[in-house]
Structure formats: structure tokens, C-alpha cells
């Protein structure tokens, strides 16, 4: 489904985000300053357990949620159910083998061709799309994700803030704001971090290198224990070094994750200590790469030539992935019949592949073949109830057909198990608007705003919904309850200070 192109509301200019950003930074600064005044400044951090003096796990969750809301509001996240499903399946296959997991992790992809990945409070991990397309194997991609998971489980950001607060408590605001900047623009963010730590810059650099070594150690162990090739880590490190050895501008990941050659050697030695693991190429990994290239990189004409050439030269580990990329490129070029022929053939080979089903749904909608799309997706949604690819595509096709009640029911059922789905609420807002259900439309719109942290505006939407719910007592009670929930979330943020 073309939900990655969905016309979402623009929340970038809401003043609330400035408040949240300043408030989170201010709350961290105030709490750490009072703590640091009485701390033993000569006390060294304990590996893997420190950081709790400045930030509890509960505070990390709250701050992580607020930061994630800011990132959503800025835009740039790929809201693509197929890729969301893939990256979270891969990430959670690693998390289930990790130690010291205090959160349910959320993995997301940033539409950026730079090589970068980052982790922050509360188990949030972002991967730039360029990193996925650059990796040659799923083990290489998994090695980066395992590294970022290790930063989270070892609480490196909290420990960094705690260590810095012992010498310069008032620079904490600069550190946190620098972290936020680094996620969006690594070069600017690292400059902000460097400025904020001017008086103890070498200490900060050394501490970062210590964190990186620990994340390498824990990450490679996690990689091996999860059934991936542990050599994926040094192989990807070496690839980055070779690619950028003679360039003046290193990739974003080398700015945020320093990579001296000694670190590559140490990673290779560590990986070789594990039994050799032979991992077969993964079709889903190749399909994800093809999807990113076809939909987020280059133009349709270039991509058609690229995938056609790859097919003729046998350059893909799976011919099916190149054909899939070609079908998506034809779709982008509005050559729907050519895309349809390829996708029908692919589905004959793999009937329940969600990559193919999603793409075929787009093609059938473009060709106005709604009945065929509805029949296919009804079956898939029955086989995989509340799977986000199946449910959201099915709801979208029902919406296109004008079957609004059925579309709303599918989305409501899906939101019971996935209450933070930005796409589902946005679709539901459209459904309610077409049904002229004003109260429910404003409620759904409020949920979208809440997911980007605009609590004040979300409450305003709910209060507007109340004016249309006078003769709907049950809905009215639910609206009042939701207002109280959002007010409580605001209060929890305030209590951080």
C-alpha cells in the first residue's frame, strides 16, 4: 500500500515541540545539577549499571517517548508498513536474546541515504535507509542493530550524562540537545556536543570510545547468540573504512561512532572467537533493499534501467528481489500493466509474501480493480489477523471501494493491538470524515496529534469532539477519559523537573 506517501497532517510548526524540547532538557539539567552538587566527583562509573543516579528507567521511558514524538513531527521517518514490519522483526529477533532489556524496543527507518544508525532513551533505534541498502548481507545489517541495542541495554546515554555531570553539570542541556540534533543532522549534532563539552573534551571522547568498545563486545556476542554471522560486524566496519578512506567527508555513522582501525581489528578477533556460523542469504532482506531503492532512491526511469540490468547480469542474490524492484519501479512510472504481470508471477511462487501482496494491492487500486484486491486482502487478513501490512492494506482497499463501515471495523480491531499506529489513526480520520462522524473524526485526529507530542492540540481536538457527542453518552465518556489520560501524560513530564 502507498501508505508511505499518505498525506499526513503537518505538525512541524506546533509551538509545543519547542516547549517539550526545552522542558526535557531543562528537567534533565535541573535533576542532574542538584545530584552532582553532592556527588563524589572522583567516583568512576560502573560498567553496565550506572546512570541511575541521573535518570531512572521510568524517566528514560518518558524522555524517550517525548524525543520520539519530536522525531515523528519533524518528518523523515519512512511510514511504510512493509519496511516497519521487516525492521522490527529483525530487531526483535536480536532483542529476545539480549540481557538487561528494560523496554519494549521500537525500530524505525529514516529516509536518508547517509550511513547512520542511532539509539536513544527508552529503547528507540533509528536506522538510515542508506545503511540498509549498503549492507551486503543481513548479518551486516543485524550487526549494526545489535550494536545499537547494546548501547540501550548498557544505558550508555544515561551513563554519558552522569559522567559529564560530575565535571560540568550545567552543560547537560547542551549534551541532550546535541543528541537530538545528531539524530537529524550528525555533523551539526556532533559540533553541538563538542562545543558543550569544551572544558572536558578529551574525557568525553575517551568515554565515547569506551562505550563503543563495550557496545562492540556486547553486540557481537548478541549477534552470534541470535544466529547471525558474528563476522558481519567487522566486515561492515571494514567496508565503511575502505569506502571512505580517502574522502574528506566521512559518513554520519563515523562521526557518531568513531571507528579507528584498531577497533576493526578487535572486532574481527572477537568475532573469530565464536564458532563459525553459515547464514544463508535472506530473501526478505533483499526485498527490503529493493523496495528502498525503488521507492526512496533515484527516479523511476533510472530504477527501471538498474533493475533490468541487474536481472540480465544476475547481480542479485535472489532474482525475485530484482524482479520485485523492477515491478515497483514500473508502478512508480505508472506502467501498471507491466508491474501487474511481474507481481502475479511472483505471487505464484510465494503466495503469502507480504512484500508482493502490498505492491499488488497498490497496482490493483491504481487499475481500479477493487474487487480483486479486496478478495486477496480479505484472505490475507484472515490468515494473518492484525498484521499491519494485511490490516492496513485491507482497510485502505475497503476505503477506496466506499465500504466505510468495514474499513472502520478493520482499523478499530487493529488499533486494539497496535494503539500507536500513526498510519491507522490517519486512515481512520479519513474514514470518519467520509462518514460524517464528526465526533469520532476529531477523536481520531487527536490521537494522531498525541503521537507527535502535541498534547495541548490533541486535548483541543477532543474538546471539539465533545460538542458533537451530546447524544452519544458512551463516546462522550470515552472522550473525557482520554482527555484525563493526556493531561496525566503532561503531568508526568512536568514531574520530571
CSV table of C-alpha atoms in Angstrom, one decimal, residues 21-490:
chain,number,residue,atom,x,y,z
A,21,UNK,CA,12.4,20.0,23.8
A,22,UNK,CA,13.3,22.8,26.3
A,23,UNK,CA,11.4,21.1,29.1
A,24,UNK,CA,13.0,17.7,28.7
A,25,UNK,CA,16.5,19.3,28.5
A,26,UNK,CA,15.7,21.6,31.4
A,27,UNK,CA,14.3,18.8,33.6
A,28,UNK,CA,17.4,16.7,33.0
A,29,UNK,CA,19.7,19.7,33.7
A,30,UNK,CA,17.9,20.6,37.0
A,31,UNK,CA,17.8,17.0,38.3
A,32,UNK,CA,21.4,16.3,37.5
A,33,UNK,CA,22.7,19.6,38.8
A,34,UNK,CA,21.2,19.0,42.3
A,35,UNK,CA,22.6,15.5,42.2
A,36,UNK,CA,26.0,16.5,41.1
A,37,UNK,CA,26.5,19.1,43.8
A,38,UNK,CA,26.8,16.4,46.4
A,39,UNK,CA,28.3,13.6,44.3
A,40,UNK,CA,31.8,12.2,44.7
A,41,UNK,CA,33.4,13.6,41.6
A,42,UNK,CA,36.3,11.1,41.7
A,43,UNK,CA,33.9,8.1,41.6
A,44,UNK,CA,34.1,6.2,38.4
A,45,UNK,CA,31.0,4.9,36.6
A,46,UNK,CA,30.2,1.2,37.0
A,47,UNK,CA,30.1,-0.5,33.6
A,48,UNK,CA,26.5,-1.6,32.7
A,49,UNK,CA,24.9,-0.4,36.0
A,50,UNK,CA,25.5,3.3,36.3
A,51,UNK,CA,23.3,6.1,35.0
A,52,UNK,CA,20.5,5.5,37.5
A,53,UNK,CA,21.7,8.4,39.7
A,54,UNK,CA,20.7,10.9,37.0
A,55,UNK,CA,17.9,9.0,35.2
A,56,UNK,CA,15.7,6.2,36.3
A,57,UNK,CA,14.4,3.7,33.8
A,58,UNK,CA,10.9,5.2,34.1
A,59,UNK,CA,12.4,8.7,33.4
A,60,UNK,CA,14.2,7.3,30.4
A,61,UNK,CA,10.9,5.9,29.0
A,62,UNK,CA,9.2,9.3,29.4
A,63,UNK,CA,12.0,11.2,27.8
A,64,UNK,CA,12.4,8.6,25.0
A,65,UNK,CA,8.7,8.9,24.2
A,66,UNK,CA,9.0,12.7,24.0
A,67,UNK,CA,12.0,12.5,21.8
A,68,UNK,CA,10.3,10.0,19.5
A,69,UNK,CA,7.4,12.3,19.2
A,70,UNK,CA,9.7,15.2,18.2
A,71,UNK,CA,11.3,13.0,15.5
A,72,UNK,CA,7.9,12.0,14.1
A,73,UNK,CA,6.8,15.6,14.0
A,74,UNK,CA,10.0,16.6,12.1
A,75,UNK,CA,9.2,14.2,9.3
A,76,UNK,CA,11.7,11.9,7.5
A,77,UNK,CA,10.6,8.7,9.1
A,78,UNK,CA,9.5,6.1,6.5
A,79,UNK,CA,5.9,5.3,7.3
A,80,UNK,CA,5.9,2.1,5.2
A,81,UNK,CA,4.1,-0.9,6.9
A,82,UNK,CA,6.2,-3.4,4.9
A,83,UNK,CA,9.5,-2.0,6.0
A,84,UNK,CA,8.3,-1.3,9.5
A,85,UNK,CA,7.3,-4.9,9.8
A,86,UNK,CA,10.7,-6.1,8.4
A,87,UNK,CA,12.9,-3.9,10.5
A,88,UNK,CA,11.0,-4.6,13.7
A,89,UNK,CA,11.0,-8.4,13.1
A,90,UNK,CA,14.8,-8.3,12.5
A,91,UNK,CA,15.4,-6.0,15.5
A,92,UNK,CA,13.2,-8.1,17.9
A,93,UNK,CA,14.9,-11.3,16.8
A,94,UNK,CA,18.0,-9.8,18.4
A,95,UNK,CA,16.3,-8.2,21.4
A,96,UNK,CA,14.9,-11.6,22.5
A,97,UNK,CA,18.4,-12.8,23.1
A,98,UNK,CA,19.7,-9.6,24.8
A,99,UNK,CA,20.3,-9.2,28.5
A,100,UNK,CA,19.2,-6.2,30.7
A,101,UNK,CA,16.2,-5.4,28.5
A,102,UNK,CA,14.1,-2.8,30.3
A,103,UNK,CA,11.9,-1.6,27.5
A,104,UNK,CA,9.9,-2.8,24.5
A,105,UNK,CA,12.0,-1.7,21.6
A,106,UNK,CA,10.8,0.3,18.7
A,107,UNK,CA,12.8,0.2,15.4
A,108,UNK,CA,12.2,2.7,12.7
A,109,UNK,CA,13.8,3.8,9.4
A,110,UNK,CA,14.8,7.3,8.5
A,111,UNK,CA,14.6,8.3,4.8
A,112,UNK,CA,18.3,9.3,4.4
A,113,UNK,CA,21.0,7.8,2.2
A,114,UNK,CA,23.7,8.5,4.6
A,115,UNK,CA,25.2,5.6,6.6
A,116,UNK,CA,23.9,6.1,10.1
A,117,UNK,CA,22.1,4.5,12.9
A,118,UNK,CA,21.3,5.8,16.4
A,119,UNK,CA,19.8,4.7,19.7
A,120,UNK,CA,18.2,6.9,22.4
A,121,UNK,CA,16.2,6.7,25.6
A,122,UNK,CA,13.5,4.1,26.1
A,123,UNK,CA,14.6,1.6,23.5
A,124,UNK,CA,14.1,3.6,20.3
A,125,UNK,CA,16.5,2.7,17.5
A,126,UNK,CA,16.6,4.5,14.1
A,127,UNK,CA,18.3,3.1,11.0
A,128,UNK,CA,19.0,5.3,8.0
A,129,UNK,CA,17.8,3.8,4.7
A,130,UNK,CA,21.2,4.2,3.2
A,131,UNK,CA,22.7,1.8,5.7
A,132,UNK,CA,20.3,-0.9,4.7
A,133,UNK,CA,21.0,-0.6,1.0
A,134,UNK,CA,24.7,-0.5,1.7
A,135,UNK,CA,24.8,-3.8,3.7
A,136,UNK,CA,25.6,-6.8,1.6
A,137,UNK,CA,24.2,-9.4,4.0
A,138,UNK,CA,21.5,-9.4,6.7
A,139,UNK,CA,24.2,-10.3,9.2
A,140,UNK,CA,26.0,-7.0,8.4
A,141,UNK,CA,22.7,-5.0,8.9
A,142,UNK,CA,22.0,-7.0,12.1
A,143,UNK,CA,25.4,-6.2,13.4
A,144,UNK,CA,24.6,-2.5,13.4
A,145,UNK,CA,21.3,-3.0,15.0
A,146,UNK,CA,22.9,-5.3,17.7
A,147,UNK,CA,25.4,-2.6,18.4
A,148,UNK,CA,22.7,0.0,18.9
A,149,UNK,CA,20.7,-2.4,21.1
A,150,UNK,CA,23.8,-2.8,23.2
A,151,UNK,CA,24.0,1.0,23.6
A,152,UNK,CA,20.5,0.9,25.1
A,153,UNK,CA,20.8,-2.2,27.3
A,154,UNK,CA,24.2,-0.8,28.7
A,155,UNK,CA,22.5,2.6,29.2
A,156,UNK,CA,25.3,4.4,27.6
A,157,UNK,CA,23.5,7.7,27.1
A,158,UNK,CA,22.4,7.9,30.7
A,159,UNK,CA,26.0,6.9,31.8
A,160,UNK,CA,27.5,9.6,29.5
A,161,UNK,CA,25.2,12.2,31.0
A,162,UNK,CA,26.1,11.0,34.6
A,163,UNK,CA,29.8,11.1,33.9
A,164,UNK,CA,29.7,14.5,32.3
A,165,UNK,CA,27.6,15.9,35.1
A,166,UNK,CA,30.4,15.2,37.6
A,167,UNK,CA,32.6,17.9,36.0
A,168,UNK,CA,30.2,20.2,34.1
A,169,UNK,CA,26.6,19.8,35.3
A,170,UNK,CA,25.4,22.9,33.5
A,171,UNK,CA,26.4,21.5,30.1
A,172,UNK,CA,23.8,18.8,30.3
A,173,UNK,CA,21.4,20.8,28.3
A,174,UNK,CA,24.0,21.1,25.5
A,175,UNK,CA,24.6,17.3,25.6
A,176,UNK,CA,20.9,16.3,25.3
A,177,UNK,CA,20.1,18.9,22.7
A,178,UNK,CA,23.2,17.8,20.8
A,179,UNK,CA,22.0,14.2,20.9
A,180,UNK,CA,18.7,15.3,19.4
A,181,UNK,CA,20.5,17.3,16.7
A,182,UNK,CA,22.8,14.3,15.9
A,183,UNK,CA,19.8,12.1,15.1
A,184,UNK,CA,18.6,14.6,12.4
A,185,UNK,CA,22.0,16.1,11.2
A,186,UNK,CA,25.0,14.2,12.6
A,187,UNK,CA,27.6,16.8,11.6
A,188,UNK,CA,25.7,19.6,13.3
A,189,UNK,CA,24.9,17.5,16.3
A,190,UNK,CA,28.5,16.4,16.9
A,191,UNK,CA,29.5,20.1,16.6
A,192,UNK,CA,27.0,20.9,19.3
A,193,UNK,CA,28.2,18.1,21.5
A,194,UNK,CA,31.8,19.2,21.1
A,195,UNK,CA,31.0,22.8,22.0
A,196,UNK,CA,29.1,21.8,25.1
A,197,UNK,CA,32.0,19.7,26.4
A,198,UNK,CA,34.8,22.1,25.6
A,199,UNK,CA,36.3,22.1,29.1
A,200,UNK,CA,36.5,18.3,29.3
A,201,UNK,CA,36.5,17.3,25.7
A,202,UNK,CA,39.1,14.6,26.0
A,203,UNK,CA,37.3,12.9,28.8
A,204,UNK,CA,34.1,12.9,26.7
A,205,UNK,CA,35.9,11.4,23.7
A,206,UNK,CA,37.5,8.7,25.8
A,207,UNK,CA,34.2,7.9,27.4
A,208,UNK,CA,32.6,7.6,24.0
A,209,UNK,CA,35.3,5.2,22.8
A,210,UNK,CA,34.8,3.1,25.9
A,211,UNK,CA,31.1,2.9,25.1
A,212,UNK,CA,31.8,1.9,21.6
A,213,UNK,CA,34.1,-0.9,22.6
A,214,UNK,CA,31.6,-2.2,25.1
A,215,UNK,CA,28.8,-2.0,22.5
A,216,UNK,CA,31.0,-3.9,20.1
A,217,UNK,CA,31.7,-6.6,22.7
A,218,UNK,CA,28.1,-7.0,23.8
A,219,UNK,CA,26.7,-6.5,20.2
A,220,UNK,CA,28.9,-9.2,18.6
A,221,UNK,CA,28.0,-11.6,21.4
A,222,UNK,CA,24.3,-10.8,20.8
A,223,UNK,CA,24.8,-11.2,17.0
A,224,UNK,CA,26.2,-14.7,17.4
A,225,UNK,CA,23.7,-15.8,20.0
A,226,UNK,CA,20.9,-14.7,17.7
A,227,UNK,CA,22.1,-17.0,14.8
A,228,UNK,CA,23.8,-14.3,12.7
A,229,UNK,CA,27.3,-14.4,11.4
A,230,UNK,CA,29.4,-12.5,14.0
A,231,UNK,CA,31.9,-11.6,11.2
A,232,UNK,CA,29.1,-9.3,9.9
A,233,UNK,CA,30.3,-6.7,12.4
A,234,UNK,CA,34.0,-6.4,11.3
A,235,UNK,CA,33.0,-6.9,7.7
A,236,UNK,CA,30.7,-3.9,7.8
A,237,UNK,CA,33.2,-1.9,9.7
A,238,UNK,CA,35.9,-2.6,7.2
A,239,UNK,CA,33.6,-1.8,4.3
A,240,UNK,CA,32.9,1.6,5.7
A,241,UNK,CA,36.6,2.3,6.3
A,242,UNK,CA,37.5,1.3,2.8
A,243,UNK,CA,34.7,3.3,1.2
A,244,UNK,CA,35.6,6.5,3.0
A,245,UNK,CA,39.4,6.1,3.5
A,246,UNK,CA,40.3,8.8,1.0
A,247,UNK,CA,37.3,11.1,1.3
A,248,UNK,CA,37.3,14.4,3.2
A,249,UNK,CA,33.7,13.9,4.5
A,250,UNK,CA,33.2,10.7,6.5
A,251,UNK,CA,29.7,9.2,6.7
A,252,UNK,CA,27.4,10.2,9.5
A,253,UNK,CA,28.0,6.9,11.3
A,254,UNK,CA,31.7,7.5,11.6
A,255,UNK,CA,31.0,10.9,13.2
A,256,UNK,CA,28.7,9.5,15.8
A,257,UNK,CA,30.6,6.1,16.2
A,258,UNK,CA,34.3,6.7,16.0
A,259,UNK,CA,36.0,3.8,14.1
A,260,UNK,CA,39.8,3.6,14.4
A,261,UNK,CA,41.3,0.7,12.6
A,262,UNK,CA,42.3,-0.9,15.9
A,263,UNK,CA,38.6,-1.2,16.6
A,264,UNK,CA,38.0,-3.1,13.4
A,265,UNK,CA,40.8,-5.5,14.3
A,266,UNK,CA,39.5,-6.0,17.8
A,267,UNK,CA,36.0,-6.7,16.4
A,268,UNK,CA,37.4,-9.3,14.0
A,269,UNK,CA,39.3,-11.1,16.7
A,270,UNK,CA,36.3,-11.1,18.9
A,271,UNK,CA,34.0,-12.4,16.2
A,272,UNK,CA,36.5,-15.2,15.3
A,273,UNK,CA,36.3,-16.5,18.9
A,274,UNK,CA,32.8,-17.7,18.2
A,275,UNK,CA,32.0,-20.9,16.2
A,276,UNK,CA,31.7,-20.2,12.5
A,277,UNK,CA,28.1,-19.6,11.6
A,278,UNK,CA,27.0,-20.1,8.0
A,279,UNK,CA,23.9,-17.9,7.3
A,280,UNK,CA,22.1,-18.4,4.0
A,281,UNK,CA,21.1,-15.3,2.1
A,282,UNK,CA,17.7,-13.9,3.2
A,283,UNK,CA,15.0,-13.1,0.6
A,284,UNK,CA,13.3,-10.6,2.9
A,285,UNK,CA,16.5,-8.6,3.3
A,286,UNK,CA,17.0,-8.4,-0.4
A,287,UNK,CA,13.3,-7.4,-0.9
A,288,UNK,CA,13.7,-4.7,1.7
A,289,UNK,CA,16.7,-3.3,-0.1
A,290,UNK,CA,14.9,-3.4,-3.5
A,291,UNK,CA,11.9,-1.7,-2.0
A,292,UNK,CA,14.0,1.2,-0.6
A,293,UNK,CA,15.9,1.6,-3.8
A,294,UNK,CA,12.7,1.6,-6.0
A,295,UNK,CA,10.6,3.8,-3.8
A,296,UNK,CA,13.0,6.1,-1.9
A,297,UNK,CA,16.1,6.4,-4.1
A,298,UNK,CA,16.5,7.6,-7.7
A,299,UNK,CA,13.8,8.2,-10.3
A,300,UNK,CA,11.6,5.6,-12.0
A,301,UNK,CA,13.5,5.6,-15.3
A,302,UNK,CA,16.8,5.1,-13.6
A,303,UNK,CA,15.5,2.4,-11.4
A,304,UNK,CA,13.9,0.5,-14.3
A,305,UNK,CA,17.3,0.5,-16.0
A,306,UNK,CA,19.0,-0.5,-12.8
A,307,UNK,CA,16.8,-3.5,-12.0
A,308,UNK,CA,16.6,-4.6,-15.7
A,309,UNK,CA,20.4,-4.6,-15.9
A,310,UNK,CA,20.6,-6.5,-12.6
A,311,UNK,CA,18.3,-9.1,-13.9
A,312,UNK,CA,20.1,-9.6,-17.1
A,313,UNK,CA,23.5,-9.8,-15.4
A,314,UNK,CA,22.3,-11.9,-12.5
A,315,UNK,CA,23.6,-9.4,-9.9
A,316,UNK,CA,21.1,-10.1,-7.2
A,317,UNK,CA,21.3,-12.9,-4.7
A,318,UNK,CA,17.7,-13.5,-5.5
A,319,UNK,CA,16.3,-13.0,-8.9
A,320,UNK,CA,12.9,-12.5,-7.3
A,321,UNK,CA,14.2,-9.4,-5.4
A,322,UNK,CA,15.4,-7.7,-8.6
A,323,UNK,CA,12.0,-8.5,-10.3
A,324,UNK,CA,10.2,-7.1,-7.3
A,325,UNK,CA,12.3,-3.9,-7.5
A,326,UNK,CA,11.5,-3.7,-11.3
A,327,UNK,CA,7.8,-4.1,-10.6
A,328,UNK,CA,7.9,-1.3,-8.0
A,329,UNK,CA,9.8,0.9,-10.5
A,330,UNK,CA,7.2,0.2,-13.2
A,331,UNK,CA,4.5,1.2,-10.7
A,332,UNK,CA,6.3,4.5,-9.9
A,333,UNK,CA,6.4,5.1,-13.7
A,334,UNK,CA,2.7,4.4,-14.0
A,335,UNK,CA,3.3,1.3,-16.2
A,336,UNK,CA,0.8,-0.6,-14.1
A,337,UNK,CA,0.2,-3.5,-16.5
A,338,UNK,CA,3.9,-4.3,-16.6
A,339,UNK,CA,4.0,-4.2,-12.8
A,340,UNK,CA,0.9,-6.4,-12.6
A,341,UNK,CA,2.4,-9.1,-14.8
A,342,UNK,CA,5.6,-9.4,-12.7
A,343,UNK,CA,3.8,-9.3,-9.3
A,344,UNK,CA,1.3,-12.0,-10.4
A,345,UNK,CA,4.2,-14.2,-11.4
A,346,UNK,CA,6.0,-13.6,-8.0
A,347,UNK,CA,2.8,-14.4,-6.1
A,348,UNK,CA,2.5,-17.7,-8.0
A,349,UNK,CA,5.9,-18.6,-6.5
A,350,UNK,CA,5.2,-17.3,-2.9
A,351,UNK,CA,1.5,-16.7,-2.3
A,352,UNK,CA,1.7,-15.2,1.2
A,353,UNK,CA,4.7,-12.9,0.8
A,354,UNK,CA,3.7,-9.6,2.2
A,355,UNK,CA,6.1,-7.6,0.1
A,356,UNK,CA,4.4,-8.9,-3.0
A,357,UNK,CA,0.9,-8.6,-1.6
A,358,UNK,CA,1.4,-5.0,-0.6
A,359,UNK,CA,2.8,-4.0,-4.0
A,360,UNK,CA,0.0,-5.8,-5.9
A,361,UNK,CA,-2.6,-4.0,-3.7
A,362,UNK,CA,-1.2,-0.7,-5.0
A,363,UNK,CA,-1.3,-1.8,-8.6
A,364,UNK,CA,-4.9,-3.2,-8.3
A,365,UNK,CA,-6.1,0.1,-6.8
A,366,UNK,CA,-4.4,2.1,-9.5
A,367,UNK,CA,-6.1,-0.1,-12.1
A,368,UNK,CA,-9.5,0.3,-10.2
A,369,UNK,CA,-9.6,-3.5,-9.8
A,370,UNK,CA,-11.0,-3.1,-6.3
A,371,UNK,CA,-12.9,-6.4,-6.1
A,372,UNK,CA,-9.8,-8.5,-6.9
A,373,UNK,CA,-7.8,-6.5,-4.3
A,374,UNK,CA,-10.5,-6.9,-1.7
A,375,UNK,CA,-10.7,-10.6,-2.2
A,376,UNK,CA,-7.0,-11.1,-1.9
A,377,UNK,CA,-6.6,-8.9,1.2
A,378,UNK,CA,-9.6,-10.4,3.0
A,379,UNK,CA,-8.0,-13.8,2.7
A,380,UNK,CA,-4.6,-12.5,3.9
A,381,UNK,CA,-6.1,-10.6,6.8
A,382,UNK,CA,-8.0,-13.8,7.9
A,383,UNK,CA,-4.7,-15.7,7.7
A,384,UNK,CA,-2.7,-13.0,9.5
A,385,UNK,CA,-5.2,-11.2,11.7
A,386,UNK,CA,-4.0,-7.7,12.8
A,387,UNK,CA,-0.7,-8.0,10.9
A,388,UNK,CA,-0.1,-4.3,10.0
A,389,UNK,CA,0.6,-4.9,6.3
A,390,UNK,CA,-2.5,-7.1,5.9
A,391,UNK,CA,-4.8,-5.0,8.0
A,392,UNK,CA,-3.8,-1.5,6.8
A,393,UNK,CA,-3.9,-2.6,3.1
A,394,UNK,CA,-7.3,-4.2,3.6
A,395,UNK,CA,-8.7,-1.1,5.3
A,396,UNK,CA,-7.3,1.1,2.6
A,397,UNK,CA,-8.9,-1.0,-0.2
A,398,UNK,CA,-12.3,-1.0,1.6
A,399,UNK,CA,-12.0,2.8,2.0
A,400,UNK,CA,-11.3,3.1,-1.8
A,401,UNK,CA,-14.3,0.9,-2.5
A,402,UNK,CA,-16.5,3.1,-0.3
A,403,UNK,CA,-17.2,0.3,2.2
A,404,UNK,CA,-16.6,2.7,5.1
A,405,UNK,CA,-18.1,0.7,7.9
A,406,UNK,CA,-16.0,-2.4,7.1
A,407,UNK,CA,-12.9,-0.2,6.8
A,408,UNK,CA,-13.5,1.4,10.1
A,409,UNK,CA,-14.0,-2.0,11.8
A,410,UNK,CA,-10.7,-3.4,10.4
A,411,UNK,CA,-8.9,-0.3,11.7
A,412,UNK,CA,-10.6,-0.3,15.1
A,413,UNK,CA,-9.7,-4.0,15.6
A,414,UNK,CA,-6.1,-3.4,14.5
A,415,UNK,CA,-5.7,-0.4,16.9
A,416,UNK,CA,-6.7,-2.6,19.8
A,417,UNK,CA,-3.4,-4.4,19.4
A,418,UNK,CA,-1.3,-1.6,17.9
A,419,UNK,CA,-2.5,1.6,19.7
A,420,UNK,CA,0.4,3.7,18.5
A,421,UNK,CA,-0.1,3.2,14.8
A,422,UNK,CA,0.2,6.6,13.2
A,423,UNK,CA,-1.0,5.4,9.8
A,424,UNK,CA,-4.0,3.6,11.2
A,425,UNK,CA,-5.3,6.7,13.0
A,426,UNK,CA,-4.7,8.8,10.0
A,427,UNK,CA,-6.7,6.4,7.8
A,428,UNK,CA,-9.4,6.2,10.4
A,429,UNK,CA,-9.7,10.0,10.5
A,430,UNK,CA,-10.3,9.9,6.7
A,431,UNK,CA,-13.0,7.2,7.1
A,432,UNK,CA,-14.8,9.1,9.8
A,433,UNK,CA,-14.7,12.3,7.8
A,434,UNK,CA,-16.3,10.5,4.8
A,435,UNK,CA,-18.9,9.0,7.2
A,436,UNK,CA,-19.6,12.5,8.6
A,437,UNK,CA,-19.0,11.2,12.1
A,438,UNK,CA,-17.6,14.4,13.4
A,439,UNK,CA,-17.1,13.4,17.0
A,440,UNK,CA,-15.1,10.3,16.1
A,441,UNK,CA,-13.2,12.2,13.4
A,442,UNK,CA,-11.9,14.7,15.9
A,443,UNK,CA,-11.1,11.9,18.4
A,444,UNK,CA,-9.0,10.1,15.8
A,445,UNK,CA,-7.3,13.3,14.7
A,446,UNK,CA,-6.5,13.9,18.4
A,447,UNK,CA,-4.8,10.5,18.5
A,448,UNK,CA,-2.6,11.5,15.6
A,449,UNK,CA,-1.6,14.7,17.4
A,450,UNK,CA,-0.9,12.9,20.6
A,451,UNK,CA,1.5,10.6,18.8
A,452,UNK,CA,3.6,13.6,17.7
A,453,UNK,CA,3.5,15.0,21.3
A,454,UNK,CA,1.0,17.8,20.6
A,455,UNK,CA,-0.9,17.1,23.8
A,456,UNK,CA,-2.4,20.6,24.0
A,457,UNK,CA,-3.7,20.5,20.5
A,458,UNK,CA,-4.9,16.9,21.0
A,459,UNK,CA,-6.9,18.0,24.0
A,460,UNK,CA,-8.4,20.8,22.0
A,461,UNK,CA,-9.5,18.3,19.3
A,462,UNK,CA,-11.1,16.1,22.0
A,463,UNK,CA,-13.0,19.1,23.4
A,464,UNK,CA,-14.2,19.9,19.9
A,465,UNK,CA,-15.3,16.2,19.6
A,466,UNK,CA,-17.3,16.7,22.8
A,467,UNK,CA,-19.5,19.3,21.1
A,468,UNK,CA,-20.6,16.6,18.6
A,469,UNK,CA,-21.1,13.9,21.1
A,470,UNK,CA,-24.0,15.3,23.2
A,471,UNK,CA,-26.3,12.4,22.0
A,472,UNK,CA,-23.5,9.8,22.2
A,473,UNK,CA,-23.1,9.2,26.0
A,474,UNK,CA,-20.7,6.2,25.7
A,475,UNK,CA,-18.4,8.1,23.3
A,476,UNK,CA,-18.6,11.2,25.4
A,477,UNK,CA,-17.4,9.3,28.5
A,478,UNK,CA,-14.5,7.8,26.4
A,479,UNK,CA,-13.5,11.3,25.2
A,480,UNK,CA,-13.5,12.6,28.8
A,481,UNK,CA,-11.4,9.6,29.8
A,482,UNK,CA,-8.9,10.3,27.0
A,483,UNK,CA,-8.6,13.9,28.0
A,484,UNK,CA,-7.7,12.8,31.5
A,485,UNK,CA,-5.1,10.4,30.1
A,486,UNK,CA,-3.4,13.1,28.0
A,487,UNK,CA,-3.4,15.5,31.0
A,488,UNK,CA,-1.8,12.8,33.1
A,489,UNK,CA,0.9,12.3,30.5
A,490,UNK,CA,1.6,16.1,30.6
